[in-house]
Tab-separated table of C-alpha atoms in Angstrom:
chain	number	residue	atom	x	y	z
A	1	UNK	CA	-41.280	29.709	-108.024
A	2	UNK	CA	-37.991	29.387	-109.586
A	3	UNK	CA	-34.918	26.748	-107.546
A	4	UNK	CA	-32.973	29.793	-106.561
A	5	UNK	CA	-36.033	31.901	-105.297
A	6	UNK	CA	-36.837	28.583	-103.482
A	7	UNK	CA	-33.784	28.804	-102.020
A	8	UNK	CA	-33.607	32.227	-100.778
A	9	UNK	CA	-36.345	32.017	-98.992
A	10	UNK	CA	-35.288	28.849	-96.789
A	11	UNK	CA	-32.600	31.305	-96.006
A	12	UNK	CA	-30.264	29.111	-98.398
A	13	UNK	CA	-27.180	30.727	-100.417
A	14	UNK	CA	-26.394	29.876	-103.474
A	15	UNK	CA	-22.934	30.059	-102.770
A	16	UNK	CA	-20.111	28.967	-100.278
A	17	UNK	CA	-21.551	28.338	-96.754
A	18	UNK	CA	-18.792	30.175	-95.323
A	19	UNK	CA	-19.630	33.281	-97.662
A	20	UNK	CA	-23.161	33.424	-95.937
A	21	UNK	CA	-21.736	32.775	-92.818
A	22	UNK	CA	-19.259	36.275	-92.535
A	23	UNK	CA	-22.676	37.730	-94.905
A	24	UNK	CA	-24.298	37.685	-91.193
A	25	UNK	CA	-21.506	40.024	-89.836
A	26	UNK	CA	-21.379	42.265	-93.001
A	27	UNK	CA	-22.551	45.646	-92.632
A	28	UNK	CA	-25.830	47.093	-94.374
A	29	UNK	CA	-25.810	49.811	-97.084
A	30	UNK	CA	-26.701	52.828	-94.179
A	31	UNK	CA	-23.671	51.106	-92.132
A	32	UNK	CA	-20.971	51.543	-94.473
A	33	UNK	CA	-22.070	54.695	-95.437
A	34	UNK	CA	-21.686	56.346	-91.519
A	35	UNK	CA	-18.352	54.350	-91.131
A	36	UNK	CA	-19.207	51.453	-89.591
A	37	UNK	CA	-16.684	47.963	-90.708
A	38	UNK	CA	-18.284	44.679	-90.494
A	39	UNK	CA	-16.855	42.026	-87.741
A	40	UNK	CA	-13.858	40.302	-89.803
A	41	UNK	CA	-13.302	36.897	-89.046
A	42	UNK	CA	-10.166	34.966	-90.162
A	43	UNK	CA	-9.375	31.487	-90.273
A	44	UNK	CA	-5.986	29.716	-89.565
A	45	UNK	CA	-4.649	27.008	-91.291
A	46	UNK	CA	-2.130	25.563	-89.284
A	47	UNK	CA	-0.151	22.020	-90.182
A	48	UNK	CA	-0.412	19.668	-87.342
A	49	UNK	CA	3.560	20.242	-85.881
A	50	UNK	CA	2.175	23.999	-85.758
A	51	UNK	CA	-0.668	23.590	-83.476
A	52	UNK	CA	1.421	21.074	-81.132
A	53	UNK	CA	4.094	23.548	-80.609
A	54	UNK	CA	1.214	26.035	-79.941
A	55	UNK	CA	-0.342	23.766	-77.156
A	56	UNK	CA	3.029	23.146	-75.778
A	57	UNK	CA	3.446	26.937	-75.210
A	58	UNK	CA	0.486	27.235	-73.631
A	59	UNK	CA	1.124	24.531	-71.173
A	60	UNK	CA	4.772	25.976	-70.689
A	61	UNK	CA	3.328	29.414	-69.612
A	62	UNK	CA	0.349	27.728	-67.585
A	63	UNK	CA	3.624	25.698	-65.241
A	64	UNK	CA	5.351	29.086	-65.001
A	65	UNK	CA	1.923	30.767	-63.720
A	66	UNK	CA	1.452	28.215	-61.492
A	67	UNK	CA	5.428	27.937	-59.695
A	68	UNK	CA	4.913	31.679	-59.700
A	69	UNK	CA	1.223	31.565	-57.549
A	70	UNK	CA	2.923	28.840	-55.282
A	71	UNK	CA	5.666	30.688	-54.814
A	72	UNK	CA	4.080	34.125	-53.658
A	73	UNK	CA	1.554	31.807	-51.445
A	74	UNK	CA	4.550	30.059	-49.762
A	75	UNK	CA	6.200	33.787	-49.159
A	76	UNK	CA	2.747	35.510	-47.685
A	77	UNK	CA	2.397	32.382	-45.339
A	78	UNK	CA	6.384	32.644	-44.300
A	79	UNK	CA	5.656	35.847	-43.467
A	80	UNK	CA	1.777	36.021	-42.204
A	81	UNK	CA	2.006	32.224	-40.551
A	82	UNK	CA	4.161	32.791	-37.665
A	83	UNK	CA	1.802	35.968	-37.086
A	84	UNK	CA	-0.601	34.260	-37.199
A	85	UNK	CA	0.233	30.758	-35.560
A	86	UNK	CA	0.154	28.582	-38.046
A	87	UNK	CA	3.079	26.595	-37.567
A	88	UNK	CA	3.127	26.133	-34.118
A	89	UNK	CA	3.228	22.701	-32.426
A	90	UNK	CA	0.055	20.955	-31.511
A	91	UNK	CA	-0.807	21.156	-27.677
A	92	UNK	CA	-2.921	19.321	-25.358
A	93	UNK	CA	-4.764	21.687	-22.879
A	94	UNK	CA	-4.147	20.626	-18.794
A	95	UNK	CA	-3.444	18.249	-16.676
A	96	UNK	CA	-4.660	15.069	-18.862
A	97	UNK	CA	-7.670	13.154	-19.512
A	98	UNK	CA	-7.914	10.647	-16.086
A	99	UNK	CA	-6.184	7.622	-17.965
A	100	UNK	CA	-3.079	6.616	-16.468
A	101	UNK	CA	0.224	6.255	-18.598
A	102	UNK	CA	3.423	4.689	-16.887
A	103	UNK	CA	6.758	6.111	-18.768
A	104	UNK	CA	10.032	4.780	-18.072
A	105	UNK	CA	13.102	7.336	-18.406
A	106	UNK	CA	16.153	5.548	-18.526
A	107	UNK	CA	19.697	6.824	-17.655
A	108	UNK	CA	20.902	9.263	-20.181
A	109	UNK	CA	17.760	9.624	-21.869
A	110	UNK	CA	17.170	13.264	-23.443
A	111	UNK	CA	14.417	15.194	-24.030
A	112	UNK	CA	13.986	14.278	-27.479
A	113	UNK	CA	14.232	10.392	-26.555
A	114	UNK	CA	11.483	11.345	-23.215
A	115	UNK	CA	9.261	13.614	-25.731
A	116	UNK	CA	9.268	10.803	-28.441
A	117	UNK	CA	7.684	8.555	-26.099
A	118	UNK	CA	5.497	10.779	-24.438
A	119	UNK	CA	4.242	11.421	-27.542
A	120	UNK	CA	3.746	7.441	-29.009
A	121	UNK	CA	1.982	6.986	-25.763
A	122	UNK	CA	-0.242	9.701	-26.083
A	123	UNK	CA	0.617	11.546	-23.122
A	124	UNK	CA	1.935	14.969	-25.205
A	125	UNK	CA	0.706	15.446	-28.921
A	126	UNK	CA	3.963	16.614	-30.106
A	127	UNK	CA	7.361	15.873	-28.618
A	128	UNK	CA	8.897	19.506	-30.379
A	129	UNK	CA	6.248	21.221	-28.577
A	130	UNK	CA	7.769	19.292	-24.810
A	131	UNK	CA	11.527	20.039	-25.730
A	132	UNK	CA	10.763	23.291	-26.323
A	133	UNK	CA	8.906	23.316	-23.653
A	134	UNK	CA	11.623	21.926	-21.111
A	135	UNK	CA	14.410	24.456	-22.954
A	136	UNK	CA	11.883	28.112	-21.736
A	137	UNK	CA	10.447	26.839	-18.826
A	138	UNK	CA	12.086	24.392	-16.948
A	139	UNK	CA	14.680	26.858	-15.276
A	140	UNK	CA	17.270	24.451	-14.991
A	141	UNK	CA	15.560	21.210	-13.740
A	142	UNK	CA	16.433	17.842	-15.039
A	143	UNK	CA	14.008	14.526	-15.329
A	144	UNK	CA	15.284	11.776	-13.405
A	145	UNK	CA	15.824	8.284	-14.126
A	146	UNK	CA	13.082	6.081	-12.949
A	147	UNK	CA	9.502	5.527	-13.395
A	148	UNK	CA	7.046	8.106	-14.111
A	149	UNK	CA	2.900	7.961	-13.767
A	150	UNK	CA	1.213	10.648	-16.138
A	151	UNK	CA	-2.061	10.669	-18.173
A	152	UNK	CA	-2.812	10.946	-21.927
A	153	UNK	CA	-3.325	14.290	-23.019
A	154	UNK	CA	-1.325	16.287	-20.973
A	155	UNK	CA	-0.223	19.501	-21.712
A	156	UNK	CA	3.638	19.800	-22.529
A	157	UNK	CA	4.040	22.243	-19.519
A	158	UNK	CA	1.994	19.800	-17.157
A	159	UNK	CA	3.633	16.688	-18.577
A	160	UNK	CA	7.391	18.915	-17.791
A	161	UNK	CA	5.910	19.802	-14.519
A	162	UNK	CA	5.456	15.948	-13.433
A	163	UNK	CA	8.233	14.684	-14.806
A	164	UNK	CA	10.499	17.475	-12.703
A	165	UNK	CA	8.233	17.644	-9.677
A	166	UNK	CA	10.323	16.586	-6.525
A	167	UNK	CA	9.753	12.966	-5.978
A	168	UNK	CA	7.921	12.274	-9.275
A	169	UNK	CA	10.173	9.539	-10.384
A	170	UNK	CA	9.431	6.623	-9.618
A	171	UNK	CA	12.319	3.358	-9.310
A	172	UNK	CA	10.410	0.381	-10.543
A	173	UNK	CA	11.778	-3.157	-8.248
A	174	UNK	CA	10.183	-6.732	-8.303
A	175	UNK	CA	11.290	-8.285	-4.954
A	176	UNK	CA	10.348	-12.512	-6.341
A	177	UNK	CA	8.977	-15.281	-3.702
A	178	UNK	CA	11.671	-16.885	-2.224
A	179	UNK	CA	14.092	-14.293	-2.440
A	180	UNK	CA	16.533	-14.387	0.610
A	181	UNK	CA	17.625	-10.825	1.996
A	182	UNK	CA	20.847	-10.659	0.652
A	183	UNK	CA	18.971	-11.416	-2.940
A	184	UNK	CA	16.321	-8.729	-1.741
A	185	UNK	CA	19.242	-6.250	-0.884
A	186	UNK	CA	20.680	-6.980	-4.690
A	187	UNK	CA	17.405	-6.192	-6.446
A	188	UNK	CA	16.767	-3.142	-3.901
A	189	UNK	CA	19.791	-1.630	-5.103
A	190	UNK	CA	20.053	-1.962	-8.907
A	191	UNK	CA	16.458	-0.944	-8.815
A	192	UNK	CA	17.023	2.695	-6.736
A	193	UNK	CA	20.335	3.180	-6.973
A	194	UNK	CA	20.747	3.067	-3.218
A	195	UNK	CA	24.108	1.230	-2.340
A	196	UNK	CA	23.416	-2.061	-0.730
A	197	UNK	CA	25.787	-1.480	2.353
A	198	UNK	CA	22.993	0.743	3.540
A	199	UNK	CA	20.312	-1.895	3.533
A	200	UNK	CA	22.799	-3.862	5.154
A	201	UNK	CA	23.522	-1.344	8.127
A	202	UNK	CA	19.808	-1.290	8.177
A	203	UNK	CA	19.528	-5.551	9.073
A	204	UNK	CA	21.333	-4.878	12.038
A	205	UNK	CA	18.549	-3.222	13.647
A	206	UNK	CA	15.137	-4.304	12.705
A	207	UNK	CA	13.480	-3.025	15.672
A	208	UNK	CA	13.768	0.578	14.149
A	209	UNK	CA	10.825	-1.165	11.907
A	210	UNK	CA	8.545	-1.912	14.698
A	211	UNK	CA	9.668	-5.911	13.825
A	212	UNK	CA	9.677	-8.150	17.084
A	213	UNK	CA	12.957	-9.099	19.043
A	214	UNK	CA	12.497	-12.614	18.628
A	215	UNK	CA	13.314	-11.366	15.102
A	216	UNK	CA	17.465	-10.514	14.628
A	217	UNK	CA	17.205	-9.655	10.925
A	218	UNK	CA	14.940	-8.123	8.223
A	219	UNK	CA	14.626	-11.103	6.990
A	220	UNK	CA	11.011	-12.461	6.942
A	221	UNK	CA	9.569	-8.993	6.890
A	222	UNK	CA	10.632	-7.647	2.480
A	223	UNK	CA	7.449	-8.264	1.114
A	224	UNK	CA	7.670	-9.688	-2.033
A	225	UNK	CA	5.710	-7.946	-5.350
A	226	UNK	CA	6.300	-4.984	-7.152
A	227	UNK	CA	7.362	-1.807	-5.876
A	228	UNK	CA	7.545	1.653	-7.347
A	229	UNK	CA	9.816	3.449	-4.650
A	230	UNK	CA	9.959	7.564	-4.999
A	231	UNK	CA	13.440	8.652	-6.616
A	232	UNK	CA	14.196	10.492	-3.441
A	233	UNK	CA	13.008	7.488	-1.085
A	234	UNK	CA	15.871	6.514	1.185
A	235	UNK	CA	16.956	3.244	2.443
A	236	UNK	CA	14.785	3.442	5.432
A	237	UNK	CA	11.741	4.889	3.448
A	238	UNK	CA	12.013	1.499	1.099
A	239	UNK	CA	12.874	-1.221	4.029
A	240	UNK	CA	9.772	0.503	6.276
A	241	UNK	CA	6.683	0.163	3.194
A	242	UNK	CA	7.936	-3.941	2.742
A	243	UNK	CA	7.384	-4.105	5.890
A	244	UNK	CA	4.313	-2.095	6.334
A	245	UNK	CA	2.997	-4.581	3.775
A	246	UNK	CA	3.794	-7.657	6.054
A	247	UNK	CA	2.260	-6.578	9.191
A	248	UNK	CA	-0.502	-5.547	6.873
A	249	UNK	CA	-0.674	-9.368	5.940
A	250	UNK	CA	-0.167	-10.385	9.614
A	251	UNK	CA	-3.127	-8.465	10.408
A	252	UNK	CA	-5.560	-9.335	8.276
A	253	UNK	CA	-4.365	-12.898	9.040
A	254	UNK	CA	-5.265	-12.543	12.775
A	255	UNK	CA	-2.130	-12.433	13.799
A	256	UNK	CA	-0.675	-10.446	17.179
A	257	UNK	CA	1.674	-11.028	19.850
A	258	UNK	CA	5.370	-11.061	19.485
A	259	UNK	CA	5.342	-15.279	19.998
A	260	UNK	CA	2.786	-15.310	17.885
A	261	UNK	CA	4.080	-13.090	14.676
A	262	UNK	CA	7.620	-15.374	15.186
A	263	UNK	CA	5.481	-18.829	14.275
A	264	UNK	CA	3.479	-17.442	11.897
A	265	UNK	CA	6.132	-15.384	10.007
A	266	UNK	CA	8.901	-18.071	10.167
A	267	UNK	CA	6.214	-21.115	9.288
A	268	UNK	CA	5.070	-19.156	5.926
A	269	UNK	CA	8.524	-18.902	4.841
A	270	UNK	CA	8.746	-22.123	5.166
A	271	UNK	CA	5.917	-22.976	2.876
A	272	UNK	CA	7.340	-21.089	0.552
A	273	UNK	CA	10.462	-23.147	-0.373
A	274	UNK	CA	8.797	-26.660	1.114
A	275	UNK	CA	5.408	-26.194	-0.546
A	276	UNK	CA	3.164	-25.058	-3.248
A	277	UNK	CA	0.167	-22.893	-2.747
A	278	UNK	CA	-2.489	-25.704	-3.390
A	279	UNK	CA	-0.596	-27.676	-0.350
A	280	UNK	CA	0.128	-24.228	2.208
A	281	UNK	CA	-2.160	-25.210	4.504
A	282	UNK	CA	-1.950	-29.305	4.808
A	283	UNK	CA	2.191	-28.604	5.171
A	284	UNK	CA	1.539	-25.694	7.549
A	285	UNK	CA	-0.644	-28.237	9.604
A	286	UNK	CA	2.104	-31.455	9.473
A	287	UNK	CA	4.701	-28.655	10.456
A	288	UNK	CA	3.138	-28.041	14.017
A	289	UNK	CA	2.016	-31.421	14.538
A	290	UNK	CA	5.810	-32.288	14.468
A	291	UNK	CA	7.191	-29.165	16.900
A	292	UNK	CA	3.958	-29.744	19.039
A	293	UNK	CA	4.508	-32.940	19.451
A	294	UNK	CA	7.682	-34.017	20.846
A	295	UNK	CA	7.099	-37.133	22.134
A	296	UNK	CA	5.640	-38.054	18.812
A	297	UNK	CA	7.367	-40.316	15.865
A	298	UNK	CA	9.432	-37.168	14.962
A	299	UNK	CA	10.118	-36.443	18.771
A	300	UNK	CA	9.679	-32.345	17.671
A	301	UNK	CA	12.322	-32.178	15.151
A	302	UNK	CA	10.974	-30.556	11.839
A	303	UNK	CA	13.536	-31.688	9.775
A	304	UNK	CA	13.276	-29.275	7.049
A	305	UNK	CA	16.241	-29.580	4.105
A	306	UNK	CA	15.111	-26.186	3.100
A	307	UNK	CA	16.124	-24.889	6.310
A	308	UNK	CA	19.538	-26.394	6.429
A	309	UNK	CA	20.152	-25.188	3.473
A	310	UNK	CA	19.337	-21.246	4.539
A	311	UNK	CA	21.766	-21.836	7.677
A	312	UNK	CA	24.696	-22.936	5.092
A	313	UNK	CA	23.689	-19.927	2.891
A	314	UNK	CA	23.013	-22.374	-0.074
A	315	UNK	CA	19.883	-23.244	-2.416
A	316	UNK	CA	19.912	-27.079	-2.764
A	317	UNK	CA	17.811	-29.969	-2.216
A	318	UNK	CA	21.054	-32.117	-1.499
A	319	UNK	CA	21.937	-32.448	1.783
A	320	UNK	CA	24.526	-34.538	3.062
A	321	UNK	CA	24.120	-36.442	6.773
A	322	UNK	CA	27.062	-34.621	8.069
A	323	UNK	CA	25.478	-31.299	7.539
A	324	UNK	CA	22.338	-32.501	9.098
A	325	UNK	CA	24.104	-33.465	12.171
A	326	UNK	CA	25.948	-30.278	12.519
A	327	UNK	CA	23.647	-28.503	15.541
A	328	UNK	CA	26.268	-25.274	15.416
A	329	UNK	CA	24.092	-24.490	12.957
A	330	UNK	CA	21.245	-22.947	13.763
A	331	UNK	CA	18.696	-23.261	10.886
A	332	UNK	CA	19.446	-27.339	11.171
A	333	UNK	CA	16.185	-28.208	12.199
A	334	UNK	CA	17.525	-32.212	12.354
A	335	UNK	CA	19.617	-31.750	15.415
A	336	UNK	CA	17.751	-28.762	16.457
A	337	UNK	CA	13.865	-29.280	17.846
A	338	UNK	CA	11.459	-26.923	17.072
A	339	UNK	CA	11.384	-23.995	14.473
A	340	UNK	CA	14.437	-22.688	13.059
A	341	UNK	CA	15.911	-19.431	15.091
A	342	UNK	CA	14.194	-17.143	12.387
A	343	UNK	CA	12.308	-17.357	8.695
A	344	UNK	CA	14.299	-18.346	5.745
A	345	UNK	CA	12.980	-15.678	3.438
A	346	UNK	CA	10.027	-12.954	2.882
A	347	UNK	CA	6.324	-14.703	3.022
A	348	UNK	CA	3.498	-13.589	0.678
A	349	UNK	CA	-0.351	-13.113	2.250
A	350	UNK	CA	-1.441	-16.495	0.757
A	351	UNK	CA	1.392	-18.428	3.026
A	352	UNK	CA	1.337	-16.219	5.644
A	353	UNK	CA	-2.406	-17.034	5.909
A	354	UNK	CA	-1.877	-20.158	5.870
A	355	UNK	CA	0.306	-19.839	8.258
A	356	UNK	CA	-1.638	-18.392	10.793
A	357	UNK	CA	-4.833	-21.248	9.852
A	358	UNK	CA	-2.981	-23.901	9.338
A	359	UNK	CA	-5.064	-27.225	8.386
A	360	UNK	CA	-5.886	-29.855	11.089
A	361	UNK	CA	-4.449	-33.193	9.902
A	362	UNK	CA	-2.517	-36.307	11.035
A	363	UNK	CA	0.351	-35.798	8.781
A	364	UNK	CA	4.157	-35.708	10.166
A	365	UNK	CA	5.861	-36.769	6.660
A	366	UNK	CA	5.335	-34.840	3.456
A	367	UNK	CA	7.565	-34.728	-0.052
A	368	UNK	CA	7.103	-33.376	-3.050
A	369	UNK	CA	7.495	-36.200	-5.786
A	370	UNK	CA	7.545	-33.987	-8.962
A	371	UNK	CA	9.252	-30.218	-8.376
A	372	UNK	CA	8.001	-29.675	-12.379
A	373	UNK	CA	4.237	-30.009	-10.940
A	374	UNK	CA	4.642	-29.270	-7.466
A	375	UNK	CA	3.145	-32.548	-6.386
A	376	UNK	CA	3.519	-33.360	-2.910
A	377	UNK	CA	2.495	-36.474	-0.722
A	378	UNK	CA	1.919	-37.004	2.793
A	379	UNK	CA	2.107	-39.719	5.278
A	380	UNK	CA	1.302	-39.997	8.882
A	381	UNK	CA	4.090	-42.805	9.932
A	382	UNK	CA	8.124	-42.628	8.626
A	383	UNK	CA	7.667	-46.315	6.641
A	384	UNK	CA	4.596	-44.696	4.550
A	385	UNK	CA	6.622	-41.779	3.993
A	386	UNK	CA	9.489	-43.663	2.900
A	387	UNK	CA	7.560	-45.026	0.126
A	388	UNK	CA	6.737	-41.554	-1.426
A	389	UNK	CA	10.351	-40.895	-0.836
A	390	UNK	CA	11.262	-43.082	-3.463
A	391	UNK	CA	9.051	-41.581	-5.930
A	392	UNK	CA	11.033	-38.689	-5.196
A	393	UNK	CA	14.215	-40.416	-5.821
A	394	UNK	CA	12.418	-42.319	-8.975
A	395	UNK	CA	11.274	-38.756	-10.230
A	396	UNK	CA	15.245	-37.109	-9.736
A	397	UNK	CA	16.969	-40.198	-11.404
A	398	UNK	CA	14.756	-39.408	-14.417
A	399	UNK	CA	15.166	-35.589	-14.665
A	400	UNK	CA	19.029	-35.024	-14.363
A	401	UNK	CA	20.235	-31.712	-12.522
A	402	UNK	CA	16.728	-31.502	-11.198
A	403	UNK	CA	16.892	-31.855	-7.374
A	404	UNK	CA	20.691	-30.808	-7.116
C-alpha cells in the first residue's frame, strides 16, 4: 500500500487541514446537482485593537440592556407596589408582647422625636408607620408630657391609643430620705407641674388625709421613693397615695392609736437625720429611755441638734448654746422635755419599724464619730459620752466643712 493510500484510509488529507475540514460541509455530486450549497464557513482575521473595540461594544450594549431592564422593573413596581403593598411601613399586630417598656415624652417632643424612640425601644417597628398613624387617627388628641408604660411590639394604633388615653401619662418624682416638706413640695411640683401653693393650702389641713390631730402638718406623712403620679392626678390625688404609703408602713409596723402613730412617726424621723440604718433601732431605744425617764441623768430632755435645727428651718450640725436655750422654739428639744411638737421630715418603713420596736438598751448618749461611715457610739453616763464626743470633734477638725 502506497503513503498516500495509507493515508486516506486513516481518514488523513494530503492537503491543508482546514481544506478537509470545510471538505466535511461540502456537498456531494447528487447535492449540487438538485441545488443544494454546502455550509460556508469564513474566518476573520482581526488585529488585536480590532477585537478590543469589538468586546468593548459588546459590553457597551450589555450596560444599556441592563439600565434599560432596571429601569422598566423600577416603573412596574412604582406602579404595581403600592397596589400591591409593598412599600408600606412595617407593623406590629396588638396590644404588645407582655414586656414592659417605660418611655419618657418630654415637653415639646413631636411625633417624630416620640416615634423614634418608640421604635429604638422596640415598642413600634417603624416610627413612619406611628406618625402616620397619629396624623389619620388620632382626631385631634395630643401625647402629654410625662411618663408612659407600654410593651414591645405594639401596634402603632395601640401604642397611639396609650400614649393619648386619658390619664396615660405618667409624671415621674423621687421624693429622697430626709427631705423636709417644703423640699417635698419643690420636687412635687417640678415633677407634675402642679403649682406648689396648692400643696401648701393642702398642709393646712392634714386631717382631710385621715392623719391624726396631734399632727398640724403633712409633714411626717410624704413617703419617700419613687412615684409615677397620673398626668391628670391633682394635688390631693398625689398628697393622699404618700400618705397611703405611710399608714401602710404604720400598719405593718403594729402601729395604732393616735398617741401611738405621734411617737412612732415623729421618733423615725428622727432616726433618719440622727442615725444610720445599721444603728435605727439601738438610737430608737436610747431615745425613749431619755423621754421615759425624767428623773434620769438627762432628766427627759432628748436633746436632739437635728431637731433644733428643723425648728430654725436650717440643715446644720452647728448649733450654738443660745439657740439651744431658746424654748420659743418648739422643735428645741434642750429646753423642751420630751419629743419635739411633730416629726422633722417623712420616715421610710425600715425607721418607722424601728420605730415602733425600738431596741432595749441602757444607752442615754449616742454620736456619730465619722458622718463619711455613719459610725456612731453610745454611752450610758454624760462623762463616757463625752469621750466619744471628742472623736467627733477629732474626726470634724480633720475633714474641713464636714460637720458645718
Amino acid at each position: 500500500m502506497s503513503e498516500d493510500s495509507s493515508r486516506t484510509n486513516r481518514g488523513e488529507s494530503s492537503g491543508d487541514d482546514n481544506e478537509s475540514f470545510h471538505g466535511l460541509f461540502s456537498p456531494t455530486d447528487a447535492e449540487k446537482r438538485a441545488g443544494i450549497q454546502g455550509l460556508r464557513i469564513e474566518q476573520e482575521n482581526l488585529t488585536p485593537a480590532q477585537a478590543r473595540r469589538r468586546e468593548a461594544r459588546r459590553r457597551q450594549a450589555l450596560v444599556s440592556a441592563t439600565i434599560i431592564f432596571v429601569i422598566g422593573l423600577v416603573t412596574t413596581l412604582a406602579i404595581v407596589g403600592p397596589r400591591m403593598g409593598l412599600f408600606e411601613a412595617k407593623d406590629y399586630h396588638g396590644d404588645g408582647n407582655g414586656k414592659s417598656v417605660s418611655v419618657e415624652v418630654g415637653q415639646g417632643d413631636t411625633n417624630a422625636t416620640i416615634g423614634q424612640q418608640l421604635e429604638q425601644k422596640g415598642v413600634i417597628a417603624n416610627s413612619q408607620k406611628f406618625v402616620s398613624t397619629m396624623e389619620e387617627k388620632a382626631n385631634g388628641k395630643y401625647i402629654q408630657p410625662g411618663t408612659f408604660e407600654l410593651q414591645e411590639h405594639m401596634s402603632s394604633e395601640s401604642a397611639m391609643k396609650s400614649l393619648t388615653g386619658s390619664g396615660s401619662a405618667k409624671h415621674y418624682v423621687a421624693i429622697n430620705q430626709n427631705l423636709r416638706k417644703d423640699e417635698a413640695f419643690d420636687a412635687l411640683s417640678k415633677g407634675t407641674g402642679i403649682s406648689v401653693d396648692k400643696f401648701k393650702a393642702l398642709d393646712q389641713d392634714p386631717g382631710q388625709f385621715g392623719i391624726p390631730s396631734k399632727f398640724t402638718s403633712l409633714e411626717g406623712f410624704l413617703h419617700p421613693g419613687e412615684y409615677r403620679f397620673k398626668s391628670d392626678a391633682s394635688a390631693k390625688d398625689v398628697i393622699q397615695e404618700m400618705v397611703d404609703k405611710t399608714k401602710k408602713d404604720l400598719k405593718d409596723a403594729g402601729v395604732s392609736g393616735d398617741d401611738d402613730i405621734f411617737h412612732t412617726v415623729t421618733v423615725a424621723s428622727i432616726l433618719e437625720f440622727e442615725a444610720t440604718p445599721q444603728d435605727y433601732k439601738s438610737v430608737a431605744g436610747a431615745i425613749d429611755n431619755r423621754v421615759d425617764n425624767p428623773d434620769g441623768e438627762t432628766q427627759g430632755f432628748l436633746q436632739s441638734d437635728a431637731t433644733v435645727a428643723y425648728g430654725l428651718g436650717k440643715k446644720t450640725y452647728q448649733i450654738t448654746d443660745e439657740q439651744k436655750q431658746d424654748a420659743s422654739n418648739g422643735y428645741n428639744t434642750f429646753a423642751n422635755k420630751g419629743l419635739p411638737v411633730g416629726p422633722i421630715g417623712s420616715p421610710a418603713a425600715d425607721a418607722i419599724k424601728a420605730a415602733a420596736k425600738p431596741e432595749h438598751n441602757d444607752y442615754y448618749y449616742w454620736v456619730t464619730v465619722n458622718l463619711d461611715t455613719g459610725e456612731t457610739k453610745f454611752a450610758k453616763t454624760y462623762e463616757e459620752h463625752q469621750k466619744n464626743v471628742a472623736q467627733y470633734d477629732q474626726w470634724c477638725s480633720e475633714h474641713e466643712g464636714k460637720c458645718s
